[in-house]
Short mmCIF file of C-alpha atoms in Angstrom, two decimals:
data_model
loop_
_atom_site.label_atom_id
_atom_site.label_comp_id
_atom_site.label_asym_id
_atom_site.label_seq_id
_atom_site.Cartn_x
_atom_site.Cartn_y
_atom_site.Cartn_z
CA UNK A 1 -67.19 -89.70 -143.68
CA UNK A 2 -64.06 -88.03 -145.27
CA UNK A 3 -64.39 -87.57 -148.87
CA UNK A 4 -61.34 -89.99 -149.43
CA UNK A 5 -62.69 -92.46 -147.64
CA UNK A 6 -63.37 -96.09 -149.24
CA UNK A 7 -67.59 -97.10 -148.66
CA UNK A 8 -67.81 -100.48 -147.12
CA UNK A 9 -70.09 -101.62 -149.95
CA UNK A 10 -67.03 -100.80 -152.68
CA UNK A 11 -65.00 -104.44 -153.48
CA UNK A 12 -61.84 -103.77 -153.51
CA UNK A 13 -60.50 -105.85 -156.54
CA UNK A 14 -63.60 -104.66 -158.85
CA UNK A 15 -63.72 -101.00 -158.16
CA UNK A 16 -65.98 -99.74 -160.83
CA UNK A 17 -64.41 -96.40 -162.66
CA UNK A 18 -67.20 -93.58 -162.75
CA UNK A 19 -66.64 -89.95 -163.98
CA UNK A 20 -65.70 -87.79 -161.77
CA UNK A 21 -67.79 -85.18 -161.37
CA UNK A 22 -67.21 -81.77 -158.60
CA UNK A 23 -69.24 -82.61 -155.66
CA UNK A 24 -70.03 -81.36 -152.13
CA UNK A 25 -68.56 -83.28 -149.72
CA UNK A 26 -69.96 -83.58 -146.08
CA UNK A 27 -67.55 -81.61 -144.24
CA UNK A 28 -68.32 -78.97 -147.03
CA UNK A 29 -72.30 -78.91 -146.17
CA UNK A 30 -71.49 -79.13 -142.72
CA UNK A 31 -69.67 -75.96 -142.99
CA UNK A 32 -71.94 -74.30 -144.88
CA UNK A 33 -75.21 -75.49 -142.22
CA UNK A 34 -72.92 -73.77 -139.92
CA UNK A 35 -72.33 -70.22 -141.36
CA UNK A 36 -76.12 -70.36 -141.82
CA UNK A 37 -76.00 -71.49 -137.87
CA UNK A 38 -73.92 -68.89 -136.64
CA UNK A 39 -75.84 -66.19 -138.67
CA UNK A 40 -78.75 -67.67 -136.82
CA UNK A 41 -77.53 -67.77 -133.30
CA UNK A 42 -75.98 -64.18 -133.48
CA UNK A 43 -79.07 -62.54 -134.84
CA UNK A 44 -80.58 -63.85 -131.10
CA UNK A 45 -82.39 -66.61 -132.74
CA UNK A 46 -83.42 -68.76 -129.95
CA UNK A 47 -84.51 -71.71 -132.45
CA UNK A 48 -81.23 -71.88 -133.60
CA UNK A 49 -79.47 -72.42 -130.10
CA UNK A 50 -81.63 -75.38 -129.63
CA UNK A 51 -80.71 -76.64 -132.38
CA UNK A 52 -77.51 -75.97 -131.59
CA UNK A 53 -77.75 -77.46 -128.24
CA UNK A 54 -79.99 -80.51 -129.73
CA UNK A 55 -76.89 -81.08 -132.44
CA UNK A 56 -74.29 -82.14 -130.09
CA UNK A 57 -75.39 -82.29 -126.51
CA UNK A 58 -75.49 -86.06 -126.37
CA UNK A 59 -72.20 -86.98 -127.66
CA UNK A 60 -70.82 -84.09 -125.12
CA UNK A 61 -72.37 -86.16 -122.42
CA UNK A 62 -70.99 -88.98 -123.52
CA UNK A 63 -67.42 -87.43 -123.89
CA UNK A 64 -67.39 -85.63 -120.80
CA UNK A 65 -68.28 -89.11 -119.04
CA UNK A 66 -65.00 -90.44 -119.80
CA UNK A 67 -63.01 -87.47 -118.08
CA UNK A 68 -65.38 -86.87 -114.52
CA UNK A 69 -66.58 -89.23 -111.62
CA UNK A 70 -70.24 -89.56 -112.54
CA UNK A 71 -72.83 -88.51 -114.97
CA UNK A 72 -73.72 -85.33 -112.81
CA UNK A 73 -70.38 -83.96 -112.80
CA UNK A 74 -70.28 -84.39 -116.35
CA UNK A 75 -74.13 -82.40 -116.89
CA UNK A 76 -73.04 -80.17 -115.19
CA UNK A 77 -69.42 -79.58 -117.51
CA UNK A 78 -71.44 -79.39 -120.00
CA UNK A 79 -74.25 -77.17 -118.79
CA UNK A 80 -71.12 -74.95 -118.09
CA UNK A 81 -69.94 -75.66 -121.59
CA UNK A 82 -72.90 -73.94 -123.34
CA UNK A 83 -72.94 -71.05 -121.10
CA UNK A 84 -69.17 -70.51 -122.07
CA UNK A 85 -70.37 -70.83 -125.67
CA UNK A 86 -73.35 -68.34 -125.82
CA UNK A 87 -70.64 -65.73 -123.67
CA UNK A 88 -68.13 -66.63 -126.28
CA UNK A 89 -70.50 -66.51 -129.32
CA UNK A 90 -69.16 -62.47 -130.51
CA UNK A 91 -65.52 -63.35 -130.53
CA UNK A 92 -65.86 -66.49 -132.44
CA UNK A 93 -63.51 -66.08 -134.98
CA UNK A 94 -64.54 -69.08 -137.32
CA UNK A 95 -60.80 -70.13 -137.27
CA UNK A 96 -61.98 -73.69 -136.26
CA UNK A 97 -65.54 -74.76 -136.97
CA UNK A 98 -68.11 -74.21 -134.69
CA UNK A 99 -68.59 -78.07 -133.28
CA UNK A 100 -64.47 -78.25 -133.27
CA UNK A 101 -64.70 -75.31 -131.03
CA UNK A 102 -67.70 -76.32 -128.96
CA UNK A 103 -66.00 -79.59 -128.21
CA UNK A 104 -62.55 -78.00 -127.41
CA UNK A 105 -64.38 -75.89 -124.49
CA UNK A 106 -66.06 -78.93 -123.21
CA UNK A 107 -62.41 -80.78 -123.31
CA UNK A 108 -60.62 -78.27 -121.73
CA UNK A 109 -63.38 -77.94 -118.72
CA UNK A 110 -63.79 -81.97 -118.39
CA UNK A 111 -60.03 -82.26 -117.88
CA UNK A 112 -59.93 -79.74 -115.48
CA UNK A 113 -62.86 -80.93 -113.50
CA UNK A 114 -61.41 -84.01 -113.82
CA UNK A 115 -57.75 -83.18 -112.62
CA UNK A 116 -59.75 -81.80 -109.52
CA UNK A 117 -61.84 -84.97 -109.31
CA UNK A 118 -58.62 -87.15 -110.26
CA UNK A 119 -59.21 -90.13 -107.48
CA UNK A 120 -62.76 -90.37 -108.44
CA UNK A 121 -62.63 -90.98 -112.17
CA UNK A 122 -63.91 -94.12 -113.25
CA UNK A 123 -61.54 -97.45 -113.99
CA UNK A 124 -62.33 -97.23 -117.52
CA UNK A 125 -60.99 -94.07 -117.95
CA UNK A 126 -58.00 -94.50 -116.03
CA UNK A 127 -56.70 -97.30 -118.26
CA UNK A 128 -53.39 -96.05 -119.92
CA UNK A 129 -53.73 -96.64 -123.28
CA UNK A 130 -50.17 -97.54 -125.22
CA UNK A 131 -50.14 -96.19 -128.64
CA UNK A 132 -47.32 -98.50 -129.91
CA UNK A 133 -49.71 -102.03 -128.36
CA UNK A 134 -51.12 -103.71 -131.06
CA UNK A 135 -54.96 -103.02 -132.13
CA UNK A 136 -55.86 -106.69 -133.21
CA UNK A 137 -54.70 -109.61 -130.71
CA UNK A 138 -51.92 -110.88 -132.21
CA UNK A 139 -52.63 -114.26 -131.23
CA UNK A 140 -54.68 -114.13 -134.33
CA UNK A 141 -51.31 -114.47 -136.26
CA UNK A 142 -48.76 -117.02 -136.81
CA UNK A 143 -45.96 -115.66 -134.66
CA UNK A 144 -43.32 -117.99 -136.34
CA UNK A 145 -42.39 -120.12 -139.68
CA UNK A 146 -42.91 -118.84 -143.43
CA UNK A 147 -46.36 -116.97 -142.54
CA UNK A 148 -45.03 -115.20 -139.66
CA UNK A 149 -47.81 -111.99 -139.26
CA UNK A 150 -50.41 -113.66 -141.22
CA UNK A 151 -53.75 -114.78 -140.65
CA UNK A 152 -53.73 -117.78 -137.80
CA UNK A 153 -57.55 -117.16 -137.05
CA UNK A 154 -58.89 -114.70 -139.78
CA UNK A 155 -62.24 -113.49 -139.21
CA UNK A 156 -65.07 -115.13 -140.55
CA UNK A 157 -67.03 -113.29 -143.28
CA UNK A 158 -70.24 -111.50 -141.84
CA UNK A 159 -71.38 -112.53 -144.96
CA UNK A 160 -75.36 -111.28 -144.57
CA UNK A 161 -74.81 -108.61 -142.85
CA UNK A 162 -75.80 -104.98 -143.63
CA UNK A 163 -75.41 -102.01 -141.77
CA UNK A 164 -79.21 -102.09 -141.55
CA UNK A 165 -79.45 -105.16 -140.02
CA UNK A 166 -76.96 -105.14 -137.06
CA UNK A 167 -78.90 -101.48 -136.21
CA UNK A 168 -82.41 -103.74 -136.50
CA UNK A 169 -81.10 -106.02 -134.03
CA UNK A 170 -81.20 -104.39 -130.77
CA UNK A 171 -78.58 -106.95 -128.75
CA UNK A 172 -76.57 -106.26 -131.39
CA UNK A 173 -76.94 -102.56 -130.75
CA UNK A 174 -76.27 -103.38 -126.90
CA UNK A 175 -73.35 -104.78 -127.73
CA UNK A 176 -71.82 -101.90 -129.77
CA UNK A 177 -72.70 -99.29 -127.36
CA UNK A 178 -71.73 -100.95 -124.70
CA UNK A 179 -68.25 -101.71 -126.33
CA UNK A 180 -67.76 -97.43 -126.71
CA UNK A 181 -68.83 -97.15 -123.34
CA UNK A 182 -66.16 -99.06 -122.08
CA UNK A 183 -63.52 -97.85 -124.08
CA UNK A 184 -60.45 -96.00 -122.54
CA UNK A 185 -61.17 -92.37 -122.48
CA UNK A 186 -58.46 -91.69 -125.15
CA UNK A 187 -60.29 -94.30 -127.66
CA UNK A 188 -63.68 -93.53 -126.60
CA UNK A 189 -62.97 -89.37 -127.42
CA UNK A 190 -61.73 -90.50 -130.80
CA UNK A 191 -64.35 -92.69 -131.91
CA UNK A 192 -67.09 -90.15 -130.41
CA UNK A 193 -65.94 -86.84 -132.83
CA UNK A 194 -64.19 -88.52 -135.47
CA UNK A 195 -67.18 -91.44 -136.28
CA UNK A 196 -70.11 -90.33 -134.10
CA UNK A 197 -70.08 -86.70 -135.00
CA UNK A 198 -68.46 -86.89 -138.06
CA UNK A 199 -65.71 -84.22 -137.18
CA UNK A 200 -62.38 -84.16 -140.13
CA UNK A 201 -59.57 -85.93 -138.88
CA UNK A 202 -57.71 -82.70 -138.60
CA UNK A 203 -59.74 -81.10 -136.37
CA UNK A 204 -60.24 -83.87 -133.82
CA UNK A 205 -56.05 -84.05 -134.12
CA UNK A 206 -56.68 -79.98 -133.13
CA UNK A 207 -59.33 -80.61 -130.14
CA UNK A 208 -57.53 -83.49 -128.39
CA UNK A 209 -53.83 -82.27 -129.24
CA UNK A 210 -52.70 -85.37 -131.06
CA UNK A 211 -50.83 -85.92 -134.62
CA UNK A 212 -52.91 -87.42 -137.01
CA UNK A 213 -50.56 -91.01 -136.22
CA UNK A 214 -51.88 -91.14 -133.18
CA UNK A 215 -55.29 -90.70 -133.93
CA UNK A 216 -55.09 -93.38 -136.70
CA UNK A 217 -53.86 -95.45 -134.15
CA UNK A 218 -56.34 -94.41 -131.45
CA UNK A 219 -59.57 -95.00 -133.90
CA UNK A 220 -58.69 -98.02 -135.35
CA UNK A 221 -57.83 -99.67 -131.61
CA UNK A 222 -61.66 -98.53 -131.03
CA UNK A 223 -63.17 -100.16 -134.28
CA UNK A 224 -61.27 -103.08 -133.13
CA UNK A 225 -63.29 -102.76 -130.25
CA UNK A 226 -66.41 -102.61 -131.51
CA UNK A 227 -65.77 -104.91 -134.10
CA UNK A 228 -64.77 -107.63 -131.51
CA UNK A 229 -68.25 -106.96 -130.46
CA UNK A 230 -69.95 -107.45 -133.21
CA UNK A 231 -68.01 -110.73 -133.93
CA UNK A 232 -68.94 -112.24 -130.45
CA UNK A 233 -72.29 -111.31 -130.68
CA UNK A 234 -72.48 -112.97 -133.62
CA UNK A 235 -70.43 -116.21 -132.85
CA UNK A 236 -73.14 -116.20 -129.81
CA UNK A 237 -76.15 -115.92 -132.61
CA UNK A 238 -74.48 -119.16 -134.12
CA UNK A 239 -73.95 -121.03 -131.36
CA UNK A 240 -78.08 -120.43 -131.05
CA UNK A 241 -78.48 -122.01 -134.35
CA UNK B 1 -56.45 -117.84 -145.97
CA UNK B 2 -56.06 -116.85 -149.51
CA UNK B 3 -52.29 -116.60 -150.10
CA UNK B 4 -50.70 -118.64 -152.81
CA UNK B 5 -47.42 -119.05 -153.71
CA UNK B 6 -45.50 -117.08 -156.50
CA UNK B 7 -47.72 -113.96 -155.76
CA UNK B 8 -44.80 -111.31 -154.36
CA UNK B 9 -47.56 -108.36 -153.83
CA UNK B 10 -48.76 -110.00 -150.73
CA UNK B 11 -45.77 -111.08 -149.13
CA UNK B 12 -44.55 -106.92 -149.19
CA UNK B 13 -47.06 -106.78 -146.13
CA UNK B 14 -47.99 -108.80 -143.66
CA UNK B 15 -51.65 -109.33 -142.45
CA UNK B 16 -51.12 -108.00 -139.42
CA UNK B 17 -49.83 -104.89 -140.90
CA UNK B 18 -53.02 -104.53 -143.08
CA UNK B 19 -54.91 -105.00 -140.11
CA UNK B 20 -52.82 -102.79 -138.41
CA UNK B 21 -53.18 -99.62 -141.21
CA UNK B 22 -57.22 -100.71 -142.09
CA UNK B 23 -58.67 -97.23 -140.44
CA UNK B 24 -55.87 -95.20 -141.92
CA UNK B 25 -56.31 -97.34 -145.24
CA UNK B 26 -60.00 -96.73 -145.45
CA UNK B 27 -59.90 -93.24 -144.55
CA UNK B 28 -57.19 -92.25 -147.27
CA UNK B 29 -54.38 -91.87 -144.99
CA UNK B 30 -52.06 -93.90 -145.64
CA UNK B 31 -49.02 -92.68 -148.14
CA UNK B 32 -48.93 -93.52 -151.64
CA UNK B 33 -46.59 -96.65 -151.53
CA UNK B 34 -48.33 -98.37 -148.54
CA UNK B 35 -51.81 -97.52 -150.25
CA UNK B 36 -50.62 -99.80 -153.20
CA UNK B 37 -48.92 -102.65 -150.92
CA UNK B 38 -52.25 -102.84 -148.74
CA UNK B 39 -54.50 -102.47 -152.02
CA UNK B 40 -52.30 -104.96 -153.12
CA UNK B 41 -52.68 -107.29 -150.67
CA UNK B 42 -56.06 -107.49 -150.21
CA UNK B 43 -57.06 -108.25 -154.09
CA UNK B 44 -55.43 -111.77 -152.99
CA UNK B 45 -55.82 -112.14 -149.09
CA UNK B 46 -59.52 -113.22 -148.49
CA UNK B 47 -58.74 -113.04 -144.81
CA UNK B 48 -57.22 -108.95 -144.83
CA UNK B 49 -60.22 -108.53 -147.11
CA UNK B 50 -63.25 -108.90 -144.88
CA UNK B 51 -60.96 -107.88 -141.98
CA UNK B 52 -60.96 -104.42 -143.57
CA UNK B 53 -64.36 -104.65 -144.93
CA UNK B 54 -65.51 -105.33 -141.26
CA UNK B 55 -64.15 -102.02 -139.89
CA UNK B 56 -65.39 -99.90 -142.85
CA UNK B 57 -68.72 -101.45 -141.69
CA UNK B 58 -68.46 -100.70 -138.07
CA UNK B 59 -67.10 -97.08 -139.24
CA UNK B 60 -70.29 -96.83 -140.79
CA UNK B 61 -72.62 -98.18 -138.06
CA UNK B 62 -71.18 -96.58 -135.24
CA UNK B 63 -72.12 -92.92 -136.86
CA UNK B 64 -75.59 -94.50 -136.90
CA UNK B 65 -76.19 -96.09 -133.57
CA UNK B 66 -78.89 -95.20 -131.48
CA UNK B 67 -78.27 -93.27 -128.39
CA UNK B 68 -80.52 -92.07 -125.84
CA UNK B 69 -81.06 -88.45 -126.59
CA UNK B 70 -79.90 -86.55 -123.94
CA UNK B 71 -81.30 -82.54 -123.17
CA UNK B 72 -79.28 -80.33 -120.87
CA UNK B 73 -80.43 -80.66 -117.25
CA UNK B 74 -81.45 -77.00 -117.34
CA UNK B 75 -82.68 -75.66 -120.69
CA UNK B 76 -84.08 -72.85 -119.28
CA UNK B 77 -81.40 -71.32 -117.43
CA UNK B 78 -79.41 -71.86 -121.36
CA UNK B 79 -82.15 -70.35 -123.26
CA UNK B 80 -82.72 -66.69 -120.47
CA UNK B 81 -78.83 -66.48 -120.73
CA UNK B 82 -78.20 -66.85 -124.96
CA UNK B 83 -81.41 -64.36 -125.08
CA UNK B 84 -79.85 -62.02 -122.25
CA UNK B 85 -75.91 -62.11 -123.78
CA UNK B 86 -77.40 -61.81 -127.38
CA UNK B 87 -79.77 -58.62 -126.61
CA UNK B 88 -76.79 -57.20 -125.08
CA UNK B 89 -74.45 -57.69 -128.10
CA UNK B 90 -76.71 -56.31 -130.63
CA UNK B 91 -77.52 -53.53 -128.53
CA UNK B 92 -73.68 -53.02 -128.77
CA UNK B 93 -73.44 -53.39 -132.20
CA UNK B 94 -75.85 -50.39 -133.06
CA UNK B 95 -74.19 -48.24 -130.47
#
C-alpha cells in the first residue's frame, strides 16, 4: 500500500491526530528484501532464485494470460521470462527494482508473443478499453434537475463486513477472482502489479508505459469491477435471507 | 443521500466526481485543492462515503485473495541454467 494511502478502517470525518513518528514504509522494506535478494542470487544461491521464482511467478501467469491465446503460451512466456532474468542477472543495474524489471521482461515478451498470436487472443483481452468512459455506471446518478451527478442509487453500506470476512467466504472469493479474471487486459495488468503485488504507482506507470492519469483511471475502473462483485454477491446473500 | 441544503462544500463536487477520483483519492494522488473538495464532500455525503470506503476495502482484499499457487512448468531446466550462468559469472569475476 503506498505510504500516502488512506486505510479503509480510518473514518474520514474523525481522523484521529497521532505523532508522527519516521517509519519504514513497505516499498522501503521491499527494497531493502531485495538488495539482500540480489546479493543472494548473484553469490549463485540457488535458495534465493526459488524464492525469487516462488515471489512472483503466479501473478506473471496471471498477467501473461491476458496478452497470449492460452495458458501454455503464457507458461511458456514466462518460463522464457526467468531464463532472460538469470542471463540478465550481471548487468542489472538496480535502476528499476528488481520485480519492476522482472515484470517489464515478461511484458515486453507477452506482447510480442501475443502480436504473433494476435487472432488467437482471448475476447477478454481484446476489449478496447476507453480511458475517458466512466468507471461507475452513471445510471447510478441523477442525470438532470438540482442533483445532477449525485447519488440516484448510492451503494448500500456493507455495514458488517471486514476484509476478513469476504476472504472467509469462499463464493465471495469466487466472485472477486473471477471479476480480475475477466477484466480487460489493460485493467487486469493494473490491478495485478499495482494491488496484487504491491508495485509503487510509478513503477507500474514505467512497466506498462502509461502516465500516472491513466493508471488512476485504469485501477479504479478495476476496483469498480470488483467492487460490483462484491455488491452482487452480496445483494444475492440477501435475497437468501 | 446525505446532502442538505446551505452546505456549499458538497455542492463544489459532484458524487460522481468523488466516485470518479476515489482510487486516486485514497492513494494520495489527487492535488491539493481536489483533496480538500473530495475530503470535503464526504464528511457530509453518506452515499460518497461508503462508496469510497468500499474501494479502499476491495484495495485491501484484492492484495489478499487467494490464488492458486502456480510453479514454473519446468523448475529444473530454471534451477541447471541460474547454477550454470552464475558459476560462469563468478568464475569471471575472479579472472
Amino acid at each position: 500500500m503506498n505510504a500516502d494511502a488512506i486505510p479503509v478502517t480510518e473514518s474520514f470525518s474523525h481522523r484521529m491526530v497521532t505523532s508522527w513518528k519516521p517509519e519504514l514504509t513497505q516499498s522501503d522494506v521491499v527494497a531493502n528484501e531485495e538488495i539482500v535478494l540480489l546479493a543472494r542470487l548473484r553469490q549463485g544461491e540457488e535458495g534465493a532464485f526459488d524464492e525469487l521464482v516462488m515471489r512472483h511467478h503466479s501473478a506473471l501467469i496471471r498477467m501473461a494470460m491476458g496478452h497470449v491465446a492460452d495458458r501454455e503460451v503464457a507458461e511458456e512466456v514466462v518460463q522464457d521470462t526467468w531464463l532472460a532474468v538469470i542471463e540478465g542477472l550481471g548487468r542489472f543495474e538496480r535502476r528499476s527494482s528488481l520485480r519492476t524489471w522482472v515484470f517489464g521482461i515478461m511484458i515486453h515478451k507477452a506482447k510480442d508473443r501475443g502480436v504473433r498470436e494476435k487472432r488467437h487472443l482471448p475476447f477478454s483481452s481484446c476489449v478496447s478499453v476507453d480511458d475517458s468512459d466512466e468507471a461507475v455506471d452513471p445510471s447510478r446518478f441523477h442525470q438532470s434537475g438540482e442533483w445532477t451527478g449525485h447519488w440516484a442509487l448510492p451503494p448500500q453500506p456493507w455495514d458488517d463486513q471486514t476484509p476478513e470476512k469476504l476472504l472467509a467466504s469462499q463464493q465471495a472469493v469466487n466472485a472477486m477472482n473471477q471479476a480480475i479474471e475477466t477484466l480487460p487486459r489493460t485493467l487486469r495488468d493494473v490491478l495485478i502489479l499495482r494491488d496484487v503485488e504491491g508495485v509503487d504507482a510509478k513503477e507500474v506507470c514505467e512497466n506498462l508505459k502509461i502516465t500516472e492519469t491513466n493508471l488512476y483511471v485504469r485501477l479504479h475502473r478495476a476496483r469498480e469491477r470488483v467492487r460490483r462483485a462484491v455488491e452482487t454477491y452480496l445483494e444475492g446473500q440477501q435475497s437468501v435471507v | 443521500m446525505a446532502q442538505e441544503e446551505g452546505q456549499p462544500t458538497i455542492s463544489e463536487i459532484t458524487c460522481q466526481e468523488v466516485a470518479q477520483w476515489a482510487s486516486a483519492y485514497l492513494d494520495g494522488h489527487v492535488e491539493d485543492e481536489r483533496k480538500r473538495q473530495i475530503t470535503a464532500h464526504l464528511t457530509g455525503c453518506a452515499g460518497c462515503e461508503t462508496y469510497v470506503k468500499q474501494i479502499a476495502m476491495v484495495r485491501d482484499v484484492v492484495a489478499l485473495l487467494p490464488n492458486t499457487v502456480e510453479e514454473p512448468s519446468d523448475p529444473h531446466r530454471l534451477r541447471q541454467a541460474f547454477a550454470r550462468v552464475r558459476r560462469c559469472s563468478i568464475k569471471e569475476e575472479l579472472q
